[in-house]
Amino acid sequence: MLEVTNDIKKELRASMNGILSARMREAGMPFKLIFGVELPRLQDIAREFPQDADLAQTLWSQNIRETRLLAIMLMPPDAFTQEKANLWAESMLTAEEAQIMAMLLLPKTKVGRAVSIMWLEAGKPLPSTCACLCLRHLLTKGTELSGQDRQAIEEHLVEILPTANLHLRKAILALEDILKK
């Protein structure tokens, strides 16, 4: 595991964008280390390594922007249980993590819809952002909601919208747009 983690970090160092890294630090990104690697390159790096739950957890636990994003990409969807999803949601640090999780991992899991509704109910900004974007993705791909789930989602959106930050507000509006169709 250590060898794979070191190989990943070598790839990140080789792909480092110093200017982007500096800008992210100046913007207040809450990480110990930021390589400034852009998302398409991270996706290329992720394809070079196996999806593995232990590796993903190791990467998630590091305070490095890129390892946390790679963790999302390398987590096998069937290993991302409700318990694991809730732990990761509680430790999300940025809207970027919420967005990537909502695009690349959560919709592929068996628990995506259920945890998204639960996270909306809790009303915490980053998990709620992830939840809105995941639900939007699922609905766009044809997932059907029961009347009860639809009503619960709409009620939660009304509750959290007045105090939502910019990222959450955009995610809510995008989800509401799909719910109206």
PDB file of N, CA and C in Angstrom, residues 57-159:
ATOM      1  N   GLN A  57      -9.133   4.925   1.108  1.00  0.00           N
ATOM      2  CA  GLN A  57      -9.223   5.433   2.471  1.00  0.00           C
ATOM      3  C   GLN A  57      -7.904   6.062   2.912  1.00  0.00           C
ATOM      4  N   THR A  58      -6.804   5.439   2.528  1.00  0.00           N
ATOM      5  CA  THR A  58      -5.484   5.999   2.850  1.00  0.00           C
ATOM      6  C   THR A  58      -5.319   7.372   2.198  1.00  0.00           C
ATOM      7  N   LEU A  59      -5.698   7.468   0.932  1.00  0.00           N
ATOM      8  CA  LEU A  59      -5.578   8.739   0.222  1.00  0.00           C
ATOM      9  C   LEU A  59      -6.501   9.797   0.809  1.00  0.00           C
ATOM     10  N   TRP A  60      -7.719   9.403   1.186  1.00  0.00           N
ATOM     11  CA  TRP A  60      -8.685  10.350   1.756  1.00  0.00           C
ATOM     12  C   TRP A  60      -8.184  10.908   3.080  1.00  0.00           C
ATOM     13  N   SER A  61      -7.482  10.098   3.844  1.00  0.00           N
ATOM     14  CA  SER A  61      -7.057  10.515   5.185  1.00  0.00           C
ATOM     15  C   SER A  61      -5.895  11.502   5.162  1.00  0.00           C
ATOM     16  N   GLN A  62      -5.294  11.713   4.004  1.00  0.00           N
ATOM     17  CA  GLN A  62      -4.186  12.657   3.915  1.00  0.00           C
ATOM     18  C   GLN A  62      -4.719  14.063   3.669  1.00  0.00           C
ATOM     19  N   ASN A  63      -4.017  15.014   4.186  1.00  0.00           N
ATOM     20  CA  ASN A  63      -4.462  16.408   4.057  1.00  0.00           C
ATOM     21  C   ASN A  63      -3.851  17.049   2.801  1.00  0.00           C
ATOM     22  N   ILE A  64      -4.069  16.368   1.667  1.00  0.00           N
ATOM     23  CA  ILE A  64      -3.549  16.809   0.375  1.00  0.00           C
ATOM     24  C   ILE A  64      -4.720  16.853  -0.593  1.00  0.00           C
ATOM     25  N   ARG A  65      -4.919  17.985  -1.232  1.00  0.00           N
ATOM     26  CA  ARG A  65      -6.065  18.144  -2.140  1.00  0.00           C
ATOM     27  C   ARG A  65      -6.154  17.009  -3.151  1.00  0.00           C
ATOM     28  N   GLU A  66      -5.065  16.743  -3.837  1.00  0.00           N
ATOM     29  CA  GLU A  66      -5.098  15.776  -4.934  1.00  0.00           C
ATOM     30  C   GLU A  66      -5.294  14.340  -4.460  1.00  0.00           C
ATOM     31  N   THR A  67      -4.740  13.968  -3.307  1.00  0.00           N
ATOM     32  CA  THR A  67      -4.946  12.591  -2.849  1.00  0.00           C
ATOM     33  C   THR A  67      -6.404  12.378  -2.450  1.00  0.00           C
ATOM     34  N   ARG A  68      -7.017  13.405  -1.904  1.00  0.00           N
ATOM     35  CA  ARG A  68      -8.432  13.280  -1.523  1.00  0.00           C
ATOM     36  C   ARG A  68      -9.321  13.160  -2.764  1.00  0.00           C
ATOM     37  N   LEU A  69      -9.010  13.914  -3.804  1.00  0.00           N
ATOM     38  CA  LEU A  69      -9.795  13.790  -5.039  1.00  0.00           C
ATOM     39  C   LEU A  69      -9.547  12.433  -5.694  1.00  0.00           C
ATOM     40  N   LEU A  70      -8.304  11.968  -5.669  1.00  0.00           N
ATOM     41  CA  LEU A  70      -8.014  10.632  -6.204  1.00  0.00           C
ATOM     42  C   LEU A  70      -8.710   9.542  -5.386  1.00  0.00           C
ATOM     43  N   ALA A  71      -8.834   9.750  -4.092  1.00  0.00           N
ATOM     44  CA  ALA A  71      -9.540   8.777  -3.254  1.00  0.00           C
ATOM     45  C   ALA A  71     -10.966   8.570  -3.761  1.00  0.00           C
ATOM     46  N   ILE A  72     -11.613   9.657  -4.114  1.00  0.00           N
ATOM     47  CA  ILE A  72     -12.978   9.575  -4.633  1.00  0.00           C
ATOM     48  C   ILE A  72     -12.994   8.759  -5.926  1.00  0.00           C
ATOM     49  N   MET A  73     -12.011   8.985  -6.770  1.00  0.00           N
ATOM     50  CA  MET A  73     -11.945   8.294  -8.061  1.00  0.00           C
ATOM     51  C   MET A  73     -11.556   6.828  -7.918  1.00  0.00           C
ATOM     52  N   LEU A  74     -10.804   6.493  -6.877  1.00  0.00           N
ATOM     53  CA  LEU A  74     -10.309   5.124  -6.716  1.00  0.00           C
ATOM     54  C   LEU A  74     -11.151   4.266  -5.768  1.00  0.00           C
ATOM     55  N   MET A  75     -12.161   4.860  -5.132  1.00  0.00           N
ATOM     56  CA  MET A  75     -13.033   4.085  -4.253  1.00  0.00           C
ATOM     57  C   MET A  75     -13.967   3.232  -5.114  1.00  0.00           C
ATOM     58  N   PRO A  76     -13.946   1.915  -4.931  1.00  0.00           N
ATOM     59  CA  PRO A  76     -14.899   1.078  -5.670  1.00  0.00           C
ATOM     60  C   PRO A  76     -16.326   1.398  -5.204  1.00  0.00           C
ATOM     61  N   PRO A  77     -17.240   1.665  -6.134  1.00  0.00           N
ATOM     62  CA  PRO A  77     -18.602   2.036  -5.724  1.00  0.00           C
ATOM     63  C   PRO A  77     -19.274   1.017  -4.800  1.00  0.00           C
ATOM     64  N   ASP A  78     -19.018  -0.274  -5.007  1.00  0.00           N
ATOM     65  CA  ASP A  78     -19.663  -1.274  -4.152  1.00  0.00           C
ATOM     66  C   ASP A  78     -19.089  -1.296  -2.739  1.00  0.00           C
ATOM     67  N   ALA A  79     -17.912  -0.699  -2.540  1.00  0.00           N
ATOM     68  CA  ALA A  79     -17.305  -0.624  -1.202  1.00  0.00           C
ATOM     69  C   ALA A  79     -17.691   0.658  -0.472  1.00  0.00           C
ATOM     70  N   PHE A  80     -18.357   1.562  -1.169  1.00  0.00           N
ATOM     71  CA  PHE A  80     -18.737   2.847  -0.572  1.00  0.00           C
ATOM     72  C   PHE A  80     -20.103   2.672   0.095  1.00  0.00           C
ATOM     73  N   THR A  81     -20.056   2.165   1.304  1.00  0.00           N
ATOM     74  CA  THR A  81     -21.265   1.877   2.068  1.00  0.00           C
ATOM     75  C   THR A  81     -21.845   3.157   2.656  1.00  0.00           C
ATOM     76  N   GLN A  82     -23.027   3.044   3.211  1.00  0.00           N
ATOM     77  CA  GLN A  82     -23.650   4.200   3.857  1.00  0.00           C
ATOM     78  C   GLN A  82     -22.767   4.712   4.992  1.00  0.00           C
ATOM     79  N   GLU A  83     -22.203   3.816   5.750  1.00  0.00           N
ATOM     80  CA  GLU A  83     -21.323   4.213   6.855  1.00  0.00           C
ATOM     81  C   GLU A  83     -20.104   4.978   6.337  1.00  0.00           C
ATOM     82  N   LYS A  84     -19.457   4.441   5.308  1.00  0.00           N
ATOM     83  CA  LYS A  84     -18.280   5.098   4.728  1.00  0.00           C
ATOM     84  C   LYS A  84     -18.681   6.445   4.123  1.00  0.00           C
ATOM     85  N   ALA A  85     -19.811   6.482   3.416  1.00  0.00           N
ATOM     86  CA  ALA A  85     -20.280   7.732   2.805  1.00  0.00           C
ATOM     87  C   ALA A  85     -20.499   8.800   3.872  1.00  0.00           C
ATOM     88  N   ASN A  86     -21.113   8.423   4.974  1.00  0.00           N
ATOM     89  CA  ASN A  86     -21.366   9.387   6.045  1.00  0.00           C
ATOM     90  C   ASN A  86     -20.067   9.889   6.673  1.00  0.00           C
ATOM     91  N   LEU A  87     -19.099   9.002   6.851  1.00  0.00           N
ATOM     92  CA  LEU A  87     -17.808   9.416   7.407  1.00  0.00           C
ATOM     93  C   LEU A  87     -17.098  10.397   6.468  1.00  0.00           C
ATOM     94  N   TRP A  88     -17.115  10.105   5.178  1.00  0.00           N
ATOM     95  CA  TRP A  88     -16.471  10.991   4.224  1.00  0.00           C
ATOM     96  C   TRP A  88     -17.229  12.316   4.131  1.00  0.00           C
ATOM     97  N   ALA A  89     -18.541  12.267   4.181  1.00  0.00           N
ATOM     98  CA  ALA A  89     -19.328  13.506   4.120  1.00  0.00           C
ATOM     99  C   ALA A  89     -18.992  14.420   5.296  1.00  0.00           C
ATOM    100  N   GLU A  90     -18.843  13.839   6.460  1.00  0.00           N
ATOM    101  CA  GLU A  90     -18.519  14.626   7.654  1.00  0.00           C
ATOM    102  C   GLU A  90     -17.126  15.244   7.569  1.00  0.00           C
ATOM    103  N   SER A  91     -16.247  14.629   6.793  1.00  0.00           N
ATOM    104  CA  SER A  91     -14.873  15.138   6.729  1.00  0.00           C
ATOM    105  C   SER A  91     -14.571  15.875   5.416  1.00  0.00           C
ATOM    106  N   MET A  92     -15.590  16.144   4.610  1.00  0.00           N
ATOM    107  CA  MET A  92     -15.369  16.933   3.390  1.00  0.00           C
ATOM    108  C   MET A  92     -14.834  18.299   3.767  1.00  0.00           C
ATOM    109  N   LEU A  93     -13.873  18.773   2.975  1.00  0.00           N
ATOM    110  CA  LEU A  93     -13.247  20.055   3.267  1.00  0.00           C
ATOM    111  C   LEU A  93     -13.627  21.164   2.291  1.00  0.00           C
ATOM    112  N   THR A  94     -13.981  20.801   1.064  1.00  0.00           N
ATOM    113  CA  THR A  94     -14.229  21.818   0.045  1.00  0.00           C
ATOM    114  C   THR A  94     -15.425  21.456  -0.838  1.00  0.00           C
ATOM    115  N   ALA A  95     -15.966  22.478  -1.481  1.00  0.00           N
ATOM    116  CA  ALA A  95     -17.042  22.260  -2.454  1.00  0.00           C
ATOM    117  C   ALA A  95     -16.535  21.415  -3.621  1.00  0.00           C
ATOM    118  N   GLU A  96     -15.264  21.540  -3.948  1.00  0.00           N
ATOM    119  CA  GLU A  96     -14.699  20.728  -5.028  1.00  0.00           C
ATOM    120  C   GLU A  96     -14.822  19.242  -4.707  1.00  0.00           C
ATOM    121  N   GLU A  97     -14.506  18.865  -3.468  1.00  0.00           N
ATOM    122  CA  GLU A  97     -14.659  17.461  -3.067  1.00  0.00           C
ATOM    123  C   GLU A  97     -16.114  17.021  -3.183  1.00  0.00           C
ATOM    124  N   ALA A  98     -17.028  17.875  -2.729  1.00  0.00           N
ATOM    125  CA  ALA A  98     -18.455  17.544  -2.811  1.00  0.00           C
ATOM    126  C   ALA A  98     -18.883  17.362  -4.264  1.00  0.00           C
ATOM    127  N   GLN A  99     -18.411  18.231  -5.136  1.00  0.00           N
ATOM    128  CA  GLN A  99     -18.783  18.157  -6.544  1.00  0.00           C
ATOM    129  C   GLN A  99     -18.223  16.907  -7.210  1.00  0.00           C
ATOM    130  N   ILE A 100     -16.970  16.588  -6.939  1.00  0.00           N
ATOM    131  CA  ILE A 100     -16.345  15.410  -7.552  1.00  0.00           C
ATOM    132  C   ILE A 100     -17.006  14.134  -7.035  1.00  0.00           C
ATOM    133  N   MET A 101     -17.295  14.099  -5.740  1.00  0.00           N
ATOM    134  CA  MET A 101     -17.968  12.921  -5.191  1.00  0.00           C
ATOM    135  C   MET A 101     -19.353  12.754  -5.821  1.00  0.00           C
ATOM    136  N   ALA A 102     -20.049  13.857  -6.025  1.00  0.00           N
ATOM    137  CA  ALA A 102     -21.390  13.809  -6.607  1.00  0.00           C
ATOM    138  C   ALA A 102     -21.369  13.396  -8.076  1.00  0.00           C
ATOM    139  N   MET A 103     -20.284  13.689  -8.769  1.00  0.00           N
ATOM    140  CA  MET A 103     -20.184  13.343 -10.193  1.00  0.00           C
ATOM    141  C   MET A 103     -19.635  11.941 -10.417  1.00  0.00           C
ATOM    142  N   LEU A 104     -18.588  11.589  -9.676  1.00  0.00           N
ATOM    143  CA  LEU A 104     -17.809  10.408 -10.027  1.00  0.00           C
ATOM    144  C   LEU A 104     -17.999   9.192  -9.130  1.00  0.00           C
ATOM    145  N   LEU A 105     -18.539   9.365  -7.952  1.00  0.00           N
ATOM    146  CA  LEU A 105     -18.647   8.209  -7.049  1.00  0.00           C
ATOM    147  C   LEU A 105     -20.067   7.952  -6.583  1.00  0.00           C
ATOM    148  N   LEU A 106     -20.657   8.884  -5.895  1.00  0.00           N
ATOM    149  CA  LEU A 106     -21.934   8.630  -5.219  1.00  0.00           C
ATOM    150  C   LEU A 106     -23.036   8.113  -6.139  1.00  0.00           C
ATOM    151  N   PRO A 107     -23.207   8.643  -7.354  1.00  0.00           N
ATOM    152  CA  PRO A 107     -24.276   8.123  -8.206  1.00  0.00           C
ATOM    153  C   PRO A 107     -24.076   6.666  -8.635  1.00  0.00           C
ATOM    154  N   LYS A 108     -22.849   6.173  -8.549  1.00  0.00           N
ATOM    155  CA  LYS A 108     -22.554   4.794  -8.959  1.00  0.00           C
ATOM    156  C   LYS A 108     -22.769   3.792  -7.833  1.00  0.00           C
ATOM    157  N   THR A 109     -23.041   4.280  -6.634  1.00  0.00           N
ATOM    158  CA  THR A 109     -23.182   3.397  -5.477  1.00  0.00           C
ATOM    159  C   THR A 109     -24.638   2.976  -5.283  1.00  0.00           C
ATOM    160  N   LYS A 110     -24.823   1.950  -4.469  1.00  0.00           N
ATOM    161  CA  LYS A 110     -26.176   1.502  -4.130  1.00  0.00           C
ATOM    162  C   LYS A 110     -26.846   2.444  -3.135  1.00  0.00           C
ATOM    163  N   VAL A 111     -26.051   3.249  -2.433  1.00  0.00           N
ATOM    164  CA  VAL A 111     -26.577   4.092  -1.358  1.00  0.00           C
ATOM    165  C   VAL A 111     -26.711   5.554  -1.746  1.00  0.00           C
ATOM    166  N   GLY A 112     -26.375   5.905  -2.978  1.00  0.00           N
ATOM    167  CA  GLY A 112     -26.340   7.298  -3.397  1.00  0.00           C
ATOM    168  C   GLY A 112     -27.627   8.065  -3.145  1.00  0.00           C
ATOM    169  N   ARG A 113     -28.745   7.514  -3.588  1.00  0.00           N
ATOM    170  CA  ARG A 113     -30.023   8.210  -3.422  1.00  0.00           C
ATOM    171  C   ARG A 113     -30.378   8.350  -1.944  1.00  0.00           C
ATOM    172  N   ALA A 114     -30.249   7.267  -1.203  1.00  0.00           N
ATOM    173  CA  ALA A 114     -30.640   7.273   0.215  1.00  0.00           C
ATOM    174  C   ALA A 114     -29.785   8.223   1.050  1.00  0.00           C
ATOM    175  N   VAL A 115     -28.463   8.175   0.865  1.00  0.00           N
ATOM    176  CA  VAL A 115     -27.623   9.073   1.673  1.00  0.00           C
ATOM    177  C   VAL A 115     -27.812  10.523   1.249  1.00  0.00           C
ATOM    178  N   SER A 116     -28.096  10.752  -0.022  1.00  0.00           N
ATOM    179  CA  SER A 116     -28.328  12.127  -0.472  1.00  0.00           C
ATOM    180  C   SER A 116     -29.542  12.726   0.221  1.00  0.00           C
ATOM    181  N   ILE A 117     -30.602  11.966   0.319  1.00  0.00           N
ATOM    182  CA  ILE A 117     -31.800  12.455   1.004  1.00  0.00           C
ATOM    183  C   ILE A 117     -31.496  12.690   2.484  1.00  0.00           C
ATOM    184  N   MET A 118     -30.739  11.783   3.083  1.00  0.00           N
ATOM    185  CA  MET A 118     -30.367  11.912   4.492  1.00  0.00           C
ATOM    186  C   MET A 118     -29.490  13.155   4.707  1.00  0.00           C
ATOM    187  N   TRP A 119     -28.548  13.408   3.801  1.00  0.00           N
ATOM    188  CA  TRP A 119     -27.673  14.566   3.938  1.00  0.00           C
ATOM    189  C   TRP A 119     -28.456  15.867   3.771  1.00  0.00           C
ATOM    190  N   LEU A 120     -29.442  15.873   2.888  1.00  0.00           N
ATOM    191  CA  LEU A 120     -30.279  17.072   2.755  1.00  0.00           C
ATOM    192  C   LEU A 120     -31.032  17.334   4.052  1.00  0.00           C
ATOM    193  N   GLU A 121     -31.509  16.271   4.659  1.00  0.00           N
ATOM    194  CA  GLU A 121     -32.243  16.412   5.923  1.00  0.00           C
ATOM    195  C   GLU A 121     -31.354  17.010   7.007  1.00  0.00           C
ATOM    196  N   ALA A 122     -30.081  16.603   7.026  1.00  0.00           N
ATOM    197  CA  ALA A 122     -29.144  17.123   8.027  1.00  0.00           C
ATOM    198  C   ALA A 122     -28.820  18.592   7.758  1.00  0.00           C
ATOM    199  N   GLY A 123     -28.831  18.998   6.498  1.00  0.00           N
ATOM    200  CA  GLY A 123     -28.676  20.407   6.141  1.00  0.00           C
ATOM    201  C   GLY A 123     -27.283  20.994   6.239  1.00  0.00           C
ATOM    202  N   LYS A 124     -26.247  20.165   6.363  1.00  0.00           N
ATOM    203  CA  LYS A 124     -24.880  20.694   6.414  1.00  0.00           C
ATOM    204  C   LYS A 124     -24.442  21.077   5.001  1.00  0.00           C
ATOM    205  N   PRO A 125     -23.761  22.213   4.849  1.00  0.00           N
ATOM    206  CA  PRO A 125     -23.503  22.757   3.506  1.00  0.00           C
ATOM    207  C   PRO A 125     -22.797  21.822   2.517  1.00  0.00           C
ATOM    208  N   LEU A 126     -21.655  21.255   2.865  1.00  0.00           N
ATOM    209  CA  LEU A 126     -20.930  20.446   1.889  1.00  0.00           C
ATOM    210  C   LEU A 126     -21.645  19.129   1.570  1.00  0.00           C
ATOM    211  N   PRO A 127     -22.093  18.370   2.573  1.00  0.00           N
ATOM    212  CA  PRO A 127     -22.857  17.164   2.228  1.00  0.00           C
ATOM    213  C   PRO A 127     -24.143  17.488   1.461  1.00  0.00           C
ATOM    214  N   SER A 128     -24.793  18.594   1.788  1.00  0.00           N
ATOM    215  CA  SER A 128     -26.012  18.979   1.069  1.00  0.00           C
ATOM    216  C   SER A 128     -25.703  19.353  -0.371  1.00  0.00           C
ATOM    217  N   THR A 129     -24.581  20.017  -0.604  1.00  0.00           N
ATOM    218  CA  THR A 129     -24.163  20.334  -1.965  1.00  0.00           C
ATOM    219  C   THR A 129     -23.959  19.048  -2.752  1.00  0.00           C
ATOM    220  N   CYS A 130     -23.238  18.116  -2.145  1.00  0.00           N
ATOM    221  CA  CYS A 130     -22.993  16.822  -2.777  1.00  0.00           C
ATOM    222  C   CYS A 130     -24.319  16.111  -3.053  1.00  0.00           C
ATOM    223  N   ALA A 131     -25.215  16.147  -2.094  1.00  0.00           N
ATOM    224  CA  ALA A 131     -26.510  15.471  -2.225  1.00  0.00           C
ATOM    225  C   ALA A 131     -27.318  16.039  -3.385  1.00  0.00           C
ATOM    226  N   CYS A 132     -27.402  17.351  -3.464  1.00  0.00           N
ATOM    227  CA  CYS A 132     -28.163  17.988  -4.554  1.00  0.00           C
ATOM    228  C   CYS A 132     -27.598  17.608  -5.908  1.00  0.00           C
ATOM    229  N   LEU A 133     -26.279  17.667  -6.031  1.00  0.00           N
ATOM    230  CA  LEU A 133     -25.647  17.362  -7.310  1.00  0.00           C
ATOM    231  C   LEU A 133     -25.786  15.882  -7.663  1.00  0.00           C
ATOM    232  N   CYS A 134     -25.691  15.012  -6.664  1.00  0.00           N
ATOM    233  CA  CYS A 134     -25.872  13.578  -6.907  1.00  0.00           C
ATOM    234  C   CYS A 134     -27.301  13.291  -7.347  1.00  0.00           C
ATOM    235  N   LEU A 135     -28.267  13.841  -6.639  1.00  0.00           N
ATOM    236  CA  LEU A 135     -29.664  13.612  -7.002  1.00  0.00           C
ATOM    237  C   LEU A 135     -29.956  14.150  -8.397  1.00  0.00           C
ATOM    238  N   ARG A 136     -29.415  15.301  -8.711  1.00  0.00           N
ATOM    239  CA  ARG A 136     -29.596  15.866 -10.053  1.00  0.00           C
ATOM    240  C   ARG A 136     -29.031  14.908 -11.095  1.00  0.00           C
ATOM    241  N   HIS A 137     -27.846  14.385 -10.832  1.00  0.00           N
ATOM    242  CA  HIS A 137     -27.211  13.445 -11.752  1.00  0.00           C
ATOM    243  C   HIS A 137     -28.078  12.182 -11.912  1.00  0.00           C
ATOM    244  N   LEU A 138     -28.537  11.641 -10.798  1.00  0.00           N
ATOM    245  CA  LEU A 138     -29.359  10.425 -10.851  1.00  0.00           C
ATOM    246  C   LEU A 138     -30.654  10.659 -11.626  1.00  0.00           C
ATOM    247  N   LEU A 139     -31.309  11.779 -11.368  1.00  0.00           N
ATOM    248  CA  LEU A 139     -32.564  12.084 -12.059  1.00  0.00           C
ATOM    249  C   LEU A 139     -32.334  12.298 -13.550  1.00  0.00           C
ATOM    250  N   THR A 140     -31.234  12.934 -13.896  1.00  0.00           N
ATOM    251  CA  THR A 140     -30.902  13.152 -15.302  1.00  0.00           C
ATOM    252  C   THR A 140     -30.671  11.823 -16.017  1.00  0.00           C
ATOM    253  N   LYS A 141     -30.158  10.841 -15.279  1.00  0.00           N
ATOM    254  CA  LYS A 141     -29.876   9.523 -15.857  1.00  0.00           C
ATOM    255  C   LYS A 141     -31.081   8.575 -15.784  1.00  0.00           C
ATOM    256  N   GLY A 142     -32.236   9.089 -15.319  1.00  0.00           N
ATOM    257  CA  GLY A 142     -33.446   8.286 -15.364  1.00  0.00           C
ATOM    258  C   GLY A 142     -33.899   7.649 -14.068  1.00  0.00           C
ATOM    259  N   THR A 143     -33.238   7.919 -12.975  1.00  0.00           N
ATOM    260  CA  THR A 143     -33.680   7.380 -11.693  1.00  0.00           C
ATOM    261  C   THR A 143     -35.045   7.969 -11.348  1.00  0.00           C
ATOM    262  N   GLU A 144     -35.931   7.118 -10.905  1.00  0.00           N
ATOM    263  CA  GLU A 144     -37.273   7.552 -10.506  1.00  0.00           C
ATOM    264  C   GLU A 144     -37.313   7.756  -8.991  1.00  0.00           C
ATOM    265  N   LEU A 145     -38.021   8.775  -8.558  1.00  0.00           N
ATOM    266  CA  LEU A 145     -38.224   9.035  -7.137  1.00  0.00           C
ATOM    267  C   LEU A 145     -39.665   8.725  -6.779  1.00  0.00           C
ATOM    268  N   SER A 146     -39.862   8.166  -5.599  1.00  0.00           N
ATOM    269  CA  SER A 146     -41.228   7.978  -5.115  1.00  0.00           C
ATOM    270  C   SER A 146     -41.799   9.356  -4.782  1.00  0.00           C
ATOM    271  N   GLY A 147     -43.092   9.443  -4.717  1.00  0.00           N
ATOM    272  CA  GLY A 147     -43.724  10.710  -4.342  1.00  0.00           C
ATOM    273  C   GLY A 147     -43.263  11.181  -2.982  1.00  0.00           C
ATOM    274  N   GLN A 148     -43.091  10.233  -2.073  1.00  0.00           N
ATOM    275  CA  GLN A 148     -42.644  10.555  -0.712  1.00  0.00           C
ATOM    276  C   GLN A 148     -41.222  11.119  -0.730  1.00  0.00           C
ATOM    277  N   ASP A 149     -40.312  10.484  -1.502  1.00  0.00           N
ATOM    278  CA  ASP A 149     -38.935  10.981  -1.596  1.00  0.00           C
ATOM    279  C   ASP A 149     -38.901  12.366  -2.244  1.00  0.00           C
ATOM    280  N   ARG A 150     -39.670  12.533  -3.300  1.00  0.00           N
ATOM    281  CA  ARG A 150     -39.707  13.826  -3.996  1.00  0.00           C
ATOM    282  C   ARG A 150     -40.182  14.922  -3.049  1.00  0.00           C
ATOM    283  N   GLN A 151     -41.233  14.626  -2.284  1.00  0.00           N
ATOM    284  CA  GLN A 151     -41.766  15.613  -1.343  1.00  0.00           C
ATOM    285  C   GLN A 151     -40.739  15.934  -0.260  1.00  0.00           C
ATOM    286  N   ALA A 152     -40.072  14.912   0.269  1.00  0.00           N
ATOM    287  CA  ALA A 152     -39.060  15.123   1.312  1.00  0.00           C
ATOM    288  C   ALA A 152     -37.919  15.991   0.778  1.00  0.00           C
ATOM    289  N   ILE A 153     -37.468  15.696  -0.429  1.00  0.00           N
ATOM    290  CA  ILE A 153     -36.381  16.471  -1.029  1.00  0.00           C
ATOM    291  C   ILE A 153     -36.804  17.925  -1.193  1.00  0.00           C
ATOM    292  N   GLU A 154     -37.982  18.145  -1.758  1.00  0.00           N
ATOM    293  CA  GLU A 154     -38.453  19.510  -1.984  1.00  0.00           C
ATOM    294  C   GLU A 154     -38.586  20.279  -0.665  1.00  0.00           C
ATOM    295  N   GLU A 155     -39.066  19.616   0.390  1.00  0.00           N
ATOM    296  CA  GLU A 155     -39.187  20.269   1.700  1.00  0.00           C
ATOM    297  C   GLU A 155     -37.815  20.643   2.254  1.00  0.00           C
ATOM    298  N   HIS A 156     -36.851  19.742   2.118  1.00  0.00           N
ATOM    299  CA  HIS A 156     -35.496  20.020   2.625  1.00  0.00           C
ATOM    300  C   HIS A 156     -34.858  21.171   1.858  1.00  0.00           C
ATOM    301  N   LEU A 157     -35.087  21.211   0.547  1.00  0.00           N
ATOM    302  CA  LEU A 157     -34.520  22.292  -0.255  1.00  0.00           C
ATOM    303  C   LEU A 157     -35.074  23.642   0.184  1.00  0.00           C
ATOM    304  N   VAL A 158     -36.363  23.698   0.451  1.00  0.00           N
ATOM    305  CA  VAL A 158     -36.991  24.943   0.907  1.00  0.00           C
ATOM    306  C   VAL A 158     -36.395  25.369   2.250  1.00  0.00           C
ATOM    307  N   GLU A 159     -36.127  24.401   3.124  1.00  0.00           N
ATOM    308  CA  GLU A 159     -35.564  24.699   4.446  1.00  0.00           C
ATOM    309  C   GLU A 159     -34.145  25.257   4.363  1.00  0.00           C
TER     310      GLU A 159
END
